[in-house]
Coordinates of C-alpha atoms in Angstrom, one line a residue:
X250 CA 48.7 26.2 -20.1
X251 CA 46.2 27.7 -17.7
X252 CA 43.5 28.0 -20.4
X253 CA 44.3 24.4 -21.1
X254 CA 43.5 23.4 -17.5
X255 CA 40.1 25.3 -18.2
X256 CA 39.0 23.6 -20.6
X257 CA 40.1 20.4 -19.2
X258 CA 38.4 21.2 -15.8
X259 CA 35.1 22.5 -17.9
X260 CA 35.0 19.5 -19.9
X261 CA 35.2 17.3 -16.2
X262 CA 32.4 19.6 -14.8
X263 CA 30.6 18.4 -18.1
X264 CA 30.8 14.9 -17.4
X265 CA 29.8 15.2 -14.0
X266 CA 26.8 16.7 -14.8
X267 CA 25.9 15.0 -17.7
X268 CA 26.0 11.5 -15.1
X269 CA 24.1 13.2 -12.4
X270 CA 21.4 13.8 -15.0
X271 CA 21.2 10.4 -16.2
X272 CA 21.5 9.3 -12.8
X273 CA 18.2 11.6 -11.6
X274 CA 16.4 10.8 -15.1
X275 CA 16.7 7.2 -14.3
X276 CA 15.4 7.7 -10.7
X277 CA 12.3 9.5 -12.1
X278 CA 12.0 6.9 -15.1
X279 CA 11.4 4.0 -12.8
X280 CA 9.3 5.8 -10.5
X281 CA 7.2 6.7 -13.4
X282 CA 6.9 3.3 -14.9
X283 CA 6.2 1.8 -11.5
X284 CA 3.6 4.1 -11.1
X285 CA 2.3 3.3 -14.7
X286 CA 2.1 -0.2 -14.7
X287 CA 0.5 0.0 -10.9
X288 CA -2.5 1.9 -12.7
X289 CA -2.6 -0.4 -15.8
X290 CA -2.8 -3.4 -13.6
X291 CA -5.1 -2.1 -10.8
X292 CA -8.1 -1.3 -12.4
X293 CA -11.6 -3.1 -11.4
X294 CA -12.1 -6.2 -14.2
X295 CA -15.6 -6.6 -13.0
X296 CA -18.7 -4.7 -11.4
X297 CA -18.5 -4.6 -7.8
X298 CA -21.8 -6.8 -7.1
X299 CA -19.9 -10.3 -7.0
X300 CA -19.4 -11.6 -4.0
X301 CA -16.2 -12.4 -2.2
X302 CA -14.6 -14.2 0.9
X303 CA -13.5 -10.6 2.5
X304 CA -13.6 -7.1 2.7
X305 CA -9.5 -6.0 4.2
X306 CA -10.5 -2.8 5.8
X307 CA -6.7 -1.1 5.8
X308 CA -6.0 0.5 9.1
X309 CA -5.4 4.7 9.6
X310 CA -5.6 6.6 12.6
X311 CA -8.2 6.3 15.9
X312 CA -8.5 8.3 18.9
X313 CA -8.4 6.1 21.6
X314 CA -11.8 4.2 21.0
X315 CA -12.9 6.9 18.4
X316 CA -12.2 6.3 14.6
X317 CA -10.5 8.6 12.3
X318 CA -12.5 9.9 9.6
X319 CA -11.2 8.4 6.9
X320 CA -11.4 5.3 9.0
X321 CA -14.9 5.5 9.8
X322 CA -15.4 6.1 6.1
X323 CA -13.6 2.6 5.2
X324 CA -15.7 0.2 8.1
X325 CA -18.9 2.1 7.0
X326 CA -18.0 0.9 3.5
X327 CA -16.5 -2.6 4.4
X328 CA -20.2 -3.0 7.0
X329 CA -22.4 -2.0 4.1
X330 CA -20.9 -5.0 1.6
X331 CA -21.5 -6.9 4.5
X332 CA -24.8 -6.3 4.7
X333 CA -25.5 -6.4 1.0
X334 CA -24.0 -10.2 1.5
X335 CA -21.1 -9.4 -0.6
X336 CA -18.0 -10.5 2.0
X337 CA -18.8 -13.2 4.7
X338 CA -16.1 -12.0 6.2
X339 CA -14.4 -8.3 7.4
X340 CA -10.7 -7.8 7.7
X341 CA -9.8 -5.2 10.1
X342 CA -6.2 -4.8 9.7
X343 CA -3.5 -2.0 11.4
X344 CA -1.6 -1.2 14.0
X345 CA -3.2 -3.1 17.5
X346 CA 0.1 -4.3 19.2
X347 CA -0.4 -1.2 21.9
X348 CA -2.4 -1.0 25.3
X349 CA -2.9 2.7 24.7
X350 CA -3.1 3.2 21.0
X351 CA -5.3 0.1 19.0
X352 CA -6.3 0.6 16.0
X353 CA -8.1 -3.0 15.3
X354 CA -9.5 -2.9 18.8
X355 CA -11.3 0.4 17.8
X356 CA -12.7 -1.1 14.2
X357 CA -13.7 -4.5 15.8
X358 CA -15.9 -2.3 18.2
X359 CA -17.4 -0.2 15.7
X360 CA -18.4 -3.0 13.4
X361 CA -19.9 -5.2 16.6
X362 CA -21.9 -1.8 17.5
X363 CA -22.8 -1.3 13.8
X364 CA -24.7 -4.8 14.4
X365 CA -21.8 -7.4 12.4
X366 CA -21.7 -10.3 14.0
X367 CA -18.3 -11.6 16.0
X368 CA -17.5 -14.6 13.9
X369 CA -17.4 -12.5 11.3
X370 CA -14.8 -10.3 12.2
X371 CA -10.9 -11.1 11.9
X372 CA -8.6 -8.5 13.2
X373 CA -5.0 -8.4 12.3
X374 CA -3.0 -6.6 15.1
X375 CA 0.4 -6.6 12.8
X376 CA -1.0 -4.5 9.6
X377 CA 1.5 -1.7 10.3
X378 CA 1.5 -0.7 6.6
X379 CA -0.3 -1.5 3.2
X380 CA 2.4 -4.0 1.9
X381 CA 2.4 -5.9 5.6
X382 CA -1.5 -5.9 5.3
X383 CA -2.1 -7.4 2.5
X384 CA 1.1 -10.0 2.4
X385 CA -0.1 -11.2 5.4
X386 CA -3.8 -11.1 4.6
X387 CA -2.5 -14.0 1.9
X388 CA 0.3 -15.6 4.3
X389 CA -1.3 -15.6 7.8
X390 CA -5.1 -15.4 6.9
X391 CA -5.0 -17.4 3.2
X392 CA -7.6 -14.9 2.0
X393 CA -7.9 -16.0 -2.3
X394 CA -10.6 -13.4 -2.8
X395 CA -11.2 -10.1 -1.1
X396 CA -12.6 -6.5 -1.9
X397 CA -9.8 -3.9 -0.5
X398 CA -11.4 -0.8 0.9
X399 CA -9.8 2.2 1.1
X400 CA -9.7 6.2 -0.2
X401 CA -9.4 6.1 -3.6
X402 CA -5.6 7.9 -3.4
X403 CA -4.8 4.3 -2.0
X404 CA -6.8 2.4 -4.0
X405 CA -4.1 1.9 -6.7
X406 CA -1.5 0.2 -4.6
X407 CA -3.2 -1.7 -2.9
X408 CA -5.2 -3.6 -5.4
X409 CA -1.9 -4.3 -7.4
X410 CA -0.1 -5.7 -4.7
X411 CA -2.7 -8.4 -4.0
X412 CA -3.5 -9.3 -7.5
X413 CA 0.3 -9.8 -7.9
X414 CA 0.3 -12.1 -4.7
X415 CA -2.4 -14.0 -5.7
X416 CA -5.7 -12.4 -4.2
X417 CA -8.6 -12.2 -6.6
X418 CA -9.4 -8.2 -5.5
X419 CA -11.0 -5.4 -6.6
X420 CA -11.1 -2.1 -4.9
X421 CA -13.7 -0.4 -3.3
X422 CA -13.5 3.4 -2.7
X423 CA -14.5 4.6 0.6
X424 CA -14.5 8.6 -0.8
X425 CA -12.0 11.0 -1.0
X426 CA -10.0 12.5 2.1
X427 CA -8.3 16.1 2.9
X428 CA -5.1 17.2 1.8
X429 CA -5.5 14.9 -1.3
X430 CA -2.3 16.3 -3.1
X431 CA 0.1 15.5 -0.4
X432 CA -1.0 11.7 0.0
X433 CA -1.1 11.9 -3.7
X434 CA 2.6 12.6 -3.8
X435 CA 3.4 10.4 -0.8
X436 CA 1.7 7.8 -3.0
X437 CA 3.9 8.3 -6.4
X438 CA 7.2 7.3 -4.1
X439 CA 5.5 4.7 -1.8
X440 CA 3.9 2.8 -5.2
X441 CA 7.3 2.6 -6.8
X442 CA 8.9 1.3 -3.4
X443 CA 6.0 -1.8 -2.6
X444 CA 6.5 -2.6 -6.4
X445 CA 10.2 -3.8 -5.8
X446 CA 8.7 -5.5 -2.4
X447 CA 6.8 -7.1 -4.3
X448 CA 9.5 -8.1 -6.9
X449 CA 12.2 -9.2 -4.1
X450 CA 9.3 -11.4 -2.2
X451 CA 11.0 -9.2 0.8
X452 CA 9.6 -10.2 4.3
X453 CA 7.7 -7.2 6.3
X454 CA 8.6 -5.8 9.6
X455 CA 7.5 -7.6 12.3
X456 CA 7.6 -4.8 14.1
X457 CA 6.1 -1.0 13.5
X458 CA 7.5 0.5 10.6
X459 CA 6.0 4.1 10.0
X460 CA 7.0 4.6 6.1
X461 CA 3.6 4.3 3.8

């Protein structure tokens, strides 16, 4: 009887297992495939010399009126297509909704001190994250053609999610950035989770929302 209940109770253990394997093994399978058919789909179709309507400058961190590295790196890229006449206009897009902490407010200054002129410059103050940026670079600004800068980590994301709302983009890398691996890895899980915002058509946070 008792060795019975064994093998009855190894057999249940067995199950349980086996379905929490399938069950992590489907997790990773979509996030693989996500990721997958972000890369296929993201890639540049055409040499980066034909011009477009805007360069979206996506948003990181500033320092009251001082820009982040990586930030700096992004508006220096997004000014120089300017100047080479291949955008008319800049996107600056990120978090600018507070008195002490602006993010556009900092990248509209740089780029008027960097010489671009004002009428050139659109900010968008609600670009809390890279899906809200680019929806509402389509929704709210009706951009059809636009070269996204970004680090190149980023790049992938990005790109996809406004070809597959309608934008005419290619990316444009604005270098590398520290502690690659880690936004590397933040990236695998935050690809897979814009995908199926993308799928859904689901509405962004019209407030902040920190994740990605």
């Amino acid at each position: 009887m008792i060795l019975k209940t064994l093998k009855i109770i190894i057999k249940i253990i067995k199950l349980i297992v086996t379905f929490i394997l399938s069950i992590i093994f489907l997790i990773l399978s979509t996030f693989l495939i996500t990721n997958i058919i972000m890369f296929v789909n993201s890639r540049n179709h055409t040499n980066l010399d034909q011009p477009k309507e805007y360069a979206i400058v996506l948003g990181a961190s500033v320092h009251g009126d001082s820009l982040s590295g990586v930030l700096k790196a992004r508006m220096e890229t997004a000014i120089n297509l300017y100047n080479k006449k291949l955008v008319k206009n800049i996107l600056m897009s990120g978090d600018g909704t507070d008195s002490y902490y602006n993010e556009t407010a900092a990248m509209k200054n740089f780029a008027l001190k960097s010489g671009i002129p004002e009428e050139a410059l659109v900010t968008d103050e609600k670009g809390y994250n890279t899906y809200a940026t680019i929806l509402r670079s389509k929704e709210v600004f009706n951009i059809k053609s636009a070269y996204i800068i970004s680090q190149n980590f980023h790049l992938t994301r990005s790109v996809w999610i406004a070809r597959e709302i309608g934008i005419n983009a290619e990316g444009v890398s604005a270098g590398e950035m520290k502690d690659v691996w880690y936004y590397s890895i933040r990236e695998f899980f935050a690809r897979t989770k814009d995908y199926f915002q993308v799928i859904f058509k689901v509405t962004p946070y019209d407030e902040k929302n920190f994740l990605f």
